[in-house]
Amino acid sequence: AKEKELEAQEKERQLQLEKKELEHQAQKKELQIEKYKADLSNVTQRMLFERFFTRVAAKVVEHSSGTEAIDLGLSEAMIKDMRNLSISFSRMNRLLVQNENLRKKVWEWIG
């Protein structure tokens, strides 16, 4: 009887350990899924920003004849960088944030 009781206790301990291990694995898997979602979200956001800034650059180049570029405060070097798509995202963002006239024109051009 004593031996069966010890055996039952040992099985109970073993089951508890297995349960904890499965819970740990499930928690680990959940963390992996959350990390994957965050990584995917970052890539998606980056791609959206890239498409937006590329479109903005194309519209600025398309509509920036000499006087309009000057009116918007854009130098020939900036226009050239936009034409060659060599302008950084942060520089493009800074331009749109700091230059209200340009920002309004871009939204007008994009529609």
Short mmCIF file of N, CA and C in Angstrom, two decimals:
data_model
loop_
_atom_site.label_atom_id
_atom_site.label_comp_id
_atom_site.label_asym_id
_atom_site.label_seq_id
_atom_site.Cartn_x
_atom_site.Cartn_y
_atom_site.Cartn_z
N ALA A 1 0.83 -1.19 0.00
CA ALA A 1 0.00 0.00 0.00
C ALA A 1 0.87 1.25 0.00
N LYS A 2 1.90 1.20 0.85
CA LYS A 2 2.83 2.34 0.94
C LYS A 2 3.52 2.56 -0.40
N GLU A 3 3.90 1.44 -1.02
CA GLU A 3 4.61 1.51 -2.30
C GLU A 3 3.70 2.09 -3.39
N LYS A 4 2.42 1.71 -3.39
CA LYS A 4 1.47 2.23 -4.38
C LYS A 4 1.25 3.72 -4.17
N GLU A 5 1.21 4.14 -2.91
CA GLU A 5 1.03 5.55 -2.60
C GLU A 5 2.22 6.36 -3.09
N LEU A 6 3.43 5.85 -2.86
CA LEU A 6 4.65 6.53 -3.34
C LEU A 6 4.67 6.59 -4.87
N GLU A 7 4.25 5.49 -5.47
CA GLU A 7 4.20 5.43 -6.92
C GLU A 7 3.19 6.45 -7.47
N ALA A 8 2.05 6.58 -6.83
CA ALA A 8 1.03 7.54 -7.24
C ALA A 8 1.55 8.97 -7.08
N GLN A 9 2.26 9.22 -5.98
CA GLN A 9 2.83 10.55 -5.75
C GLN A 9 3.88 10.89 -6.81
N GLU A 10 4.67 9.89 -7.14
CA GLU A 10 5.71 10.09 -8.17
C GLU A 10 5.07 10.39 -9.53
N LYS A 11 3.99 9.66 -9.85
CA LYS A 11 3.28 9.92 -11.11
C LYS A 11 2.70 11.33 -11.12
N GLU A 12 2.15 11.72 -9.97
CA GLU A 12 1.57 13.06 -9.83
C GLU A 12 2.65 14.13 -10.06
N ARG A 13 3.81 13.94 -9.46
CA ARG A 13 4.92 14.88 -9.65
C ARG A 13 5.35 14.93 -11.11
N GLN A 14 5.42 13.75 -11.71
CA GLN A 14 5.82 13.66 -13.11
C GLN A 14 4.82 14.41 -14.00
N LEU A 15 3.53 14.22 -13.72
CA LEU A 15 2.50 14.91 -14.49
C LEU A 15 2.58 16.42 -14.31
N GLN A 16 2.85 16.86 -13.09
CA GLN A 16 3.00 18.29 -12.82
C GLN A 16 4.19 18.88 -13.59
N LEU A 17 5.30 18.13 -13.60
CA LEU A 17 6.48 18.58 -14.35
C LEU A 17 6.18 18.67 -15.85
N GLU A 18 5.50 17.65 -16.37
CA GLU A 18 5.15 17.65 -17.79
C GLU A 18 4.21 18.82 -18.11
N LYS A 19 3.25 19.07 -17.21
CA LYS A 19 2.31 20.18 -17.40
C LYS A 19 3.06 21.51 -17.43
N LYS A 20 3.99 21.70 -16.48
CA LYS A 20 4.77 22.93 -16.45
C LYS A 20 5.61 23.09 -17.72
N GLU A 21 6.19 21.99 -18.17
CA GLU A 21 7.01 22.03 -19.38
C GLU A 21 6.16 22.42 -20.60
N LEU A 22 4.97 21.83 -20.70
CA LEU A 22 4.07 22.16 -21.81
C LEU A 22 3.63 23.63 -21.75
N GLU A 23 3.34 24.11 -20.54
CA GLU A 23 2.96 25.51 -20.38
C GLU A 23 4.12 26.43 -20.78
N HIS A 24 5.32 26.04 -20.39
CA HIS A 24 6.51 26.82 -20.74
C HIS A 24 6.70 26.85 -22.26
N GLN A 25 6.53 25.69 -22.90
CA GLN A 25 6.67 25.63 -24.36
C GLN A 25 5.61 26.47 -25.05
N ALA A 26 4.38 26.43 -24.53
CA ALA A 26 3.30 27.22 -25.12
C ALA A 26 3.59 28.71 -24.97
N GLN A 27 4.09 29.10 -23.80
CA GLN A 27 4.43 30.50 -23.56
C GLN A 27 5.56 30.95 -24.49
N LYS A 28 6.55 30.09 -24.65
CA LYS A 28 7.68 30.38 -25.53
C LYS A 28 7.20 30.54 -26.98
N LYS A 29 6.31 29.66 -27.40
CA LYS A 29 5.76 29.71 -28.76
C LYS A 29 4.96 31.00 -28.96
N GLU A 30 4.20 31.40 -27.95
CA GLU A 30 3.42 32.64 -28.01
C GLU A 30 4.35 33.85 -28.17
N LEU A 31 5.46 33.85 -27.44
CA LEU A 31 6.44 34.94 -27.55
C LEU A 31 7.06 34.98 -28.95
N GLN A 32 7.33 33.80 -29.51
CA GLN A 32 7.87 33.74 -30.86
C GLN A 32 6.88 34.31 -31.88
N ILE A 33 5.61 33.98 -31.69
CA ILE A 33 4.57 34.49 -32.59
C ILE A 33 4.47 36.01 -32.48
N GLU A 34 4.51 36.53 -31.26
CA GLU A 34 4.44 37.98 -31.06
C GLU A 34 5.64 38.68 -31.71
N LYS A 35 6.82 38.08 -31.57
CA LYS A 35 8.02 38.66 -32.19
C LYS A 35 7.89 38.65 -33.71
N TYR A 36 7.40 37.54 -34.24
CA TYR A 36 7.19 37.43 -35.69
C TYR A 36 6.22 38.50 -36.18
N LYS A 37 5.12 38.69 -35.44
CA LYS A 37 4.13 39.72 -35.82
C LYS A 37 4.76 41.11 -35.79
N ALA A 38 5.55 41.39 -34.78
CA ALA A 38 6.21 42.70 -34.67
C ALA A 38 7.19 42.90 -35.83
N ASP A 39 7.98 41.86 -36.13
CA ASP A 39 8.92 41.95 -37.25
C ASP A 39 8.19 42.19 -38.56
N LEU A 40 7.11 41.45 -38.77
CA LEU A 40 6.32 41.58 -39.99
C LEU A 40 5.72 42.98 -40.08
N SER A 41 5.24 43.48 -38.97
CA SER A 41 4.66 44.82 -38.93
C SER A 41 5.71 45.87 -39.30
N ASN A 42 6.92 45.73 -38.77
CA ASN A 42 8.00 46.68 -39.09
C ASN A 42 8.34 46.66 -40.57
N VAL A 43 8.41 45.45 -41.15
CA VAL A 43 8.72 45.33 -42.58
C VAL A 43 7.60 45.96 -43.40
N THR A 44 6.36 45.68 -43.03
CA THR A 44 5.22 46.24 -43.75
C THR A 44 5.21 47.76 -43.67
N GLN A 45 5.45 48.30 -42.48
CA GLN A 45 5.50 49.75 -42.33
C GLN A 45 6.62 50.35 -43.18
N ARG A 46 7.77 49.72 -43.16
CA ARG A 46 8.90 50.23 -43.93
C ARG A 46 8.56 50.25 -45.42
N MET A 47 7.93 49.17 -45.89
CA MET A 47 7.56 49.10 -47.31
C MET A 47 6.54 50.19 -47.66
N LEU A 48 5.59 50.43 -46.78
CA LEU A 48 4.60 51.48 -47.03
C LEU A 48 5.26 52.86 -47.09
N PHE A 49 6.15 53.12 -46.14
CA PHE A 49 6.87 54.40 -46.15
C PHE A 49 7.71 54.53 -47.41
N GLU A 50 8.37 53.45 -47.79
CA GLU A 50 9.21 53.48 -48.99
C GLU A 50 8.36 53.80 -50.23
N ARG A 51 7.22 53.14 -50.35
CA ARG A 51 6.34 53.41 -51.49
C ARG A 51 5.83 54.85 -51.47
N PHE A 52 5.46 55.32 -50.28
CA PHE A 52 4.95 56.69 -50.16
C PHE A 52 6.02 57.70 -50.54
N PHE A 53 7.22 57.57 -49.96
CA PHE A 53 8.28 58.53 -50.24
C PHE A 53 8.73 58.47 -51.70
N THR A 54 8.72 57.29 -52.29
CA THR A 54 9.06 57.15 -53.70
C THR A 54 8.03 57.88 -54.56
N ARG A 55 6.77 57.71 -54.18
CA ARG A 55 5.69 58.40 -54.91
C ARG A 55 5.80 59.92 -54.74
N VAL A 56 6.09 60.36 -53.53
CA VAL A 56 6.25 61.80 -53.28
C VAL A 56 7.39 62.34 -54.14
N ALA A 57 8.52 61.64 -54.14
CA ALA A 57 9.67 62.10 -54.93
C ALA A 57 9.31 62.19 -56.41
N ALA A 58 8.60 61.18 -56.91
CA ALA A 58 8.20 61.19 -58.33
C ALA A 58 7.28 62.37 -58.63
N LYS A 59 6.34 62.64 -57.74
CA LYS A 59 5.41 63.76 -57.95
C LYS A 59 6.13 65.10 -57.90
N VAL A 60 7.05 65.24 -56.98
CA VAL A 60 7.81 66.49 -56.87
C VAL A 60 8.62 66.72 -58.14
N VAL A 61 9.30 65.68 -58.61
CA VAL A 61 10.11 65.79 -59.83
C VAL A 61 9.20 66.12 -61.02
N GLU A 62 8.07 65.44 -61.10
CA GLU A 62 7.13 65.63 -62.21
C GLU A 62 6.58 67.06 -62.26
N HIS A 63 6.30 67.64 -61.11
CA HIS A 63 5.65 68.95 -61.06
C HIS A 63 6.58 70.12 -60.78
N SER A 64 7.84 69.86 -60.62
CA SER A 64 8.71 70.95 -60.19
C SER A 64 9.46 71.57 -61.36
N SER A 65 8.75 72.38 -62.10
CA SER A 65 9.43 73.19 -63.11
C SER A 65 10.20 74.26 -62.35
N GLY A 66 11.11 74.92 -62.97
CA GLY A 66 11.99 75.88 -62.32
C GLY A 66 11.38 76.76 -61.26
N THR A 67 10.33 77.50 -61.60
CA THR A 67 9.79 78.46 -60.63
C THR A 67 9.04 77.77 -59.50
N GLU A 68 8.33 76.70 -59.81
CA GLU A 68 7.58 76.02 -58.75
C GLU A 68 8.52 75.41 -57.72
N ALA A 69 9.63 74.85 -58.19
CA ALA A 69 10.62 74.28 -57.26
C ALA A 69 11.15 75.37 -56.35
N ILE A 70 11.43 76.52 -56.92
CA ILE A 70 11.94 77.65 -56.12
C ILE A 70 10.87 78.12 -55.14
N ASP A 71 9.62 78.23 -55.62
CA ASP A 71 8.52 78.65 -54.74
C ASP A 71 8.34 77.70 -53.56
N LEU A 72 8.62 76.43 -53.80
CA LEU A 72 8.48 75.43 -52.73
C LEU A 72 9.74 75.30 -51.89
N GLY A 73 10.75 76.07 -52.22
CA GLY A 73 11.98 76.04 -51.43
C GLY A 73 12.85 74.83 -51.69
N LEU A 74 12.77 74.30 -52.91
CA LEU A 74 13.56 73.11 -53.25
C LEU A 74 14.73 73.51 -54.14
N SER A 75 15.89 73.04 -53.79
CA SER A 75 17.08 73.33 -54.60
C SER A 75 17.17 72.32 -55.75
N GLU A 76 17.99 72.66 -56.73
CA GLU A 76 18.22 71.73 -57.84
C GLU A 76 18.82 70.42 -57.33
N ALA A 77 19.67 70.53 -56.32
CA ALA A 77 20.29 69.32 -55.76
C ALA A 77 19.23 68.40 -55.15
N MET A 78 18.25 68.99 -54.46
CA MET A 78 17.17 68.17 -53.87
C MET A 78 16.35 67.50 -54.96
N ILE A 79 16.03 68.27 -56.00
CA ILE A 79 15.25 67.71 -57.11
C ILE A 79 16.03 66.56 -57.76
N LYS A 80 17.33 66.77 -57.94
CA LYS A 80 18.18 65.73 -58.53
C LYS A 80 18.19 64.48 -57.65
N ASP A 81 18.33 64.68 -56.34
CA ASP A 81 18.32 63.54 -55.41
C ASP A 81 16.98 62.80 -55.48
N MET A 82 15.90 63.55 -55.61
CA MET A 82 14.58 62.91 -55.71
C MET A 82 14.46 62.16 -57.04
N ARG A 83 14.94 62.77 -58.10
CA ARG A 83 14.89 62.13 -59.42
C ARG A 83 15.67 60.81 -59.40
N ASN A 84 16.82 60.82 -58.73
CA ASN A 84 17.66 59.62 -58.66
C ASN A 84 17.27 58.69 -57.51
N LEU A 85 16.25 59.09 -56.74
CA LEU A 85 15.81 58.34 -55.56
C LEU A 85 16.95 58.10 -54.58
N SER A 86 17.83 59.10 -54.49
CA SER A 86 18.95 58.98 -53.56
C SER A 86 18.73 59.82 -52.30
N ILE A 87 17.52 60.34 -52.16
CA ILE A 87 17.19 61.12 -50.96
C ILE A 87 16.77 60.13 -49.86
N SER A 88 17.27 60.34 -48.67
CA SER A 88 16.95 59.42 -47.58
C SER A 88 15.52 59.65 -47.10
N PHE A 89 14.96 58.62 -46.47
CA PHE A 89 13.61 58.74 -45.93
C PHE A 89 13.56 59.84 -44.87
N SER A 90 14.59 59.89 -44.05
CA SER A 90 14.57 60.89 -42.97
C SER A 90 14.65 62.30 -43.55
N ARG A 91 15.44 62.47 -44.60
CA ARG A 91 15.53 63.80 -45.24
C ARG A 91 14.21 64.18 -45.90
N MET A 92 13.59 63.22 -46.57
CA MET A 92 12.29 63.47 -47.21
C MET A 92 11.25 63.81 -46.14
N ASN A 93 11.25 63.07 -45.06
CA ASN A 93 10.31 63.32 -43.97
C ASN A 93 10.52 64.71 -43.38
N ARG A 94 11.79 65.05 -43.17
CA ARG A 94 12.13 66.37 -42.64
C ARG A 94 11.61 67.48 -43.57
N LEU A 95 11.79 67.29 -44.87
CA LEU A 95 11.29 68.27 -45.84
C LEU A 95 9.78 68.45 -45.72
N LEU A 96 9.07 67.33 -45.63
CA LEU A 96 7.61 67.39 -45.56
C LEU A 96 7.13 67.99 -44.24
N VAL A 97 7.85 67.70 -43.17
CA VAL A 97 7.46 68.23 -41.86
C VAL A 97 7.73 69.73 -41.78
N GLN A 98 8.89 70.14 -42.27
CA GLN A 98 9.31 71.54 -42.12
C GLN A 98 8.73 72.47 -43.18
N ASN A 99 8.37 71.95 -44.33
CA ASN A 99 7.93 72.79 -45.43
C ASN A 99 6.43 72.57 -45.68
N GLU A 100 5.62 73.41 -45.06
CA GLU A 100 4.16 73.26 -45.15
C GLU A 100 3.66 73.41 -46.58
N ASN A 101 4.24 74.36 -47.33
CA ASN A 101 3.82 74.55 -48.73
C ASN A 101 4.07 73.30 -49.55
N LEU A 102 5.24 72.71 -49.38
CA LEU A 102 5.56 71.47 -50.09
C LEU A 102 4.60 70.37 -49.69
N ARG A 103 4.36 70.23 -48.40
CA ARG A 103 3.47 69.18 -47.90
C ARG A 103 2.07 69.32 -48.52
N LYS A 104 1.55 70.54 -48.54
CA LYS A 104 0.22 70.77 -49.13
C LYS A 104 0.21 70.45 -50.62
N LYS A 105 1.25 70.89 -51.33
CA LYS A 105 1.34 70.63 -52.77
C LYS A 105 1.41 69.13 -53.04
N VAL A 106 2.20 68.42 -52.26
CA VAL A 106 2.34 66.97 -52.46
C VAL A 106 0.99 66.29 -52.28
N TRP A 107 0.25 66.65 -51.24
CA TRP A 107 -1.07 66.05 -51.03
C TRP A 107 -2.00 66.40 -52.19
N GLU A 108 -1.88 67.60 -52.69
CA GLU A 108 -2.68 68.02 -53.84
C GLU A 108 -2.33 67.17 -55.07
N TRP A 109 -1.04 66.98 -55.31
CA TRP A 109 -0.59 66.20 -56.46
C TRP A 109 -0.96 64.73 -56.35
N ILE A 110 -0.83 64.20 -55.15
CA ILE A 110 -1.13 62.78 -54.95
C ILE A 110 -2.64 62.54 -55.06
N GLY A 111 -3.39 63.51 -54.58
CA GLY A 111 -4.84 63.42 -54.69
C GLY A 111 -5.44 62.75 -53.54
#
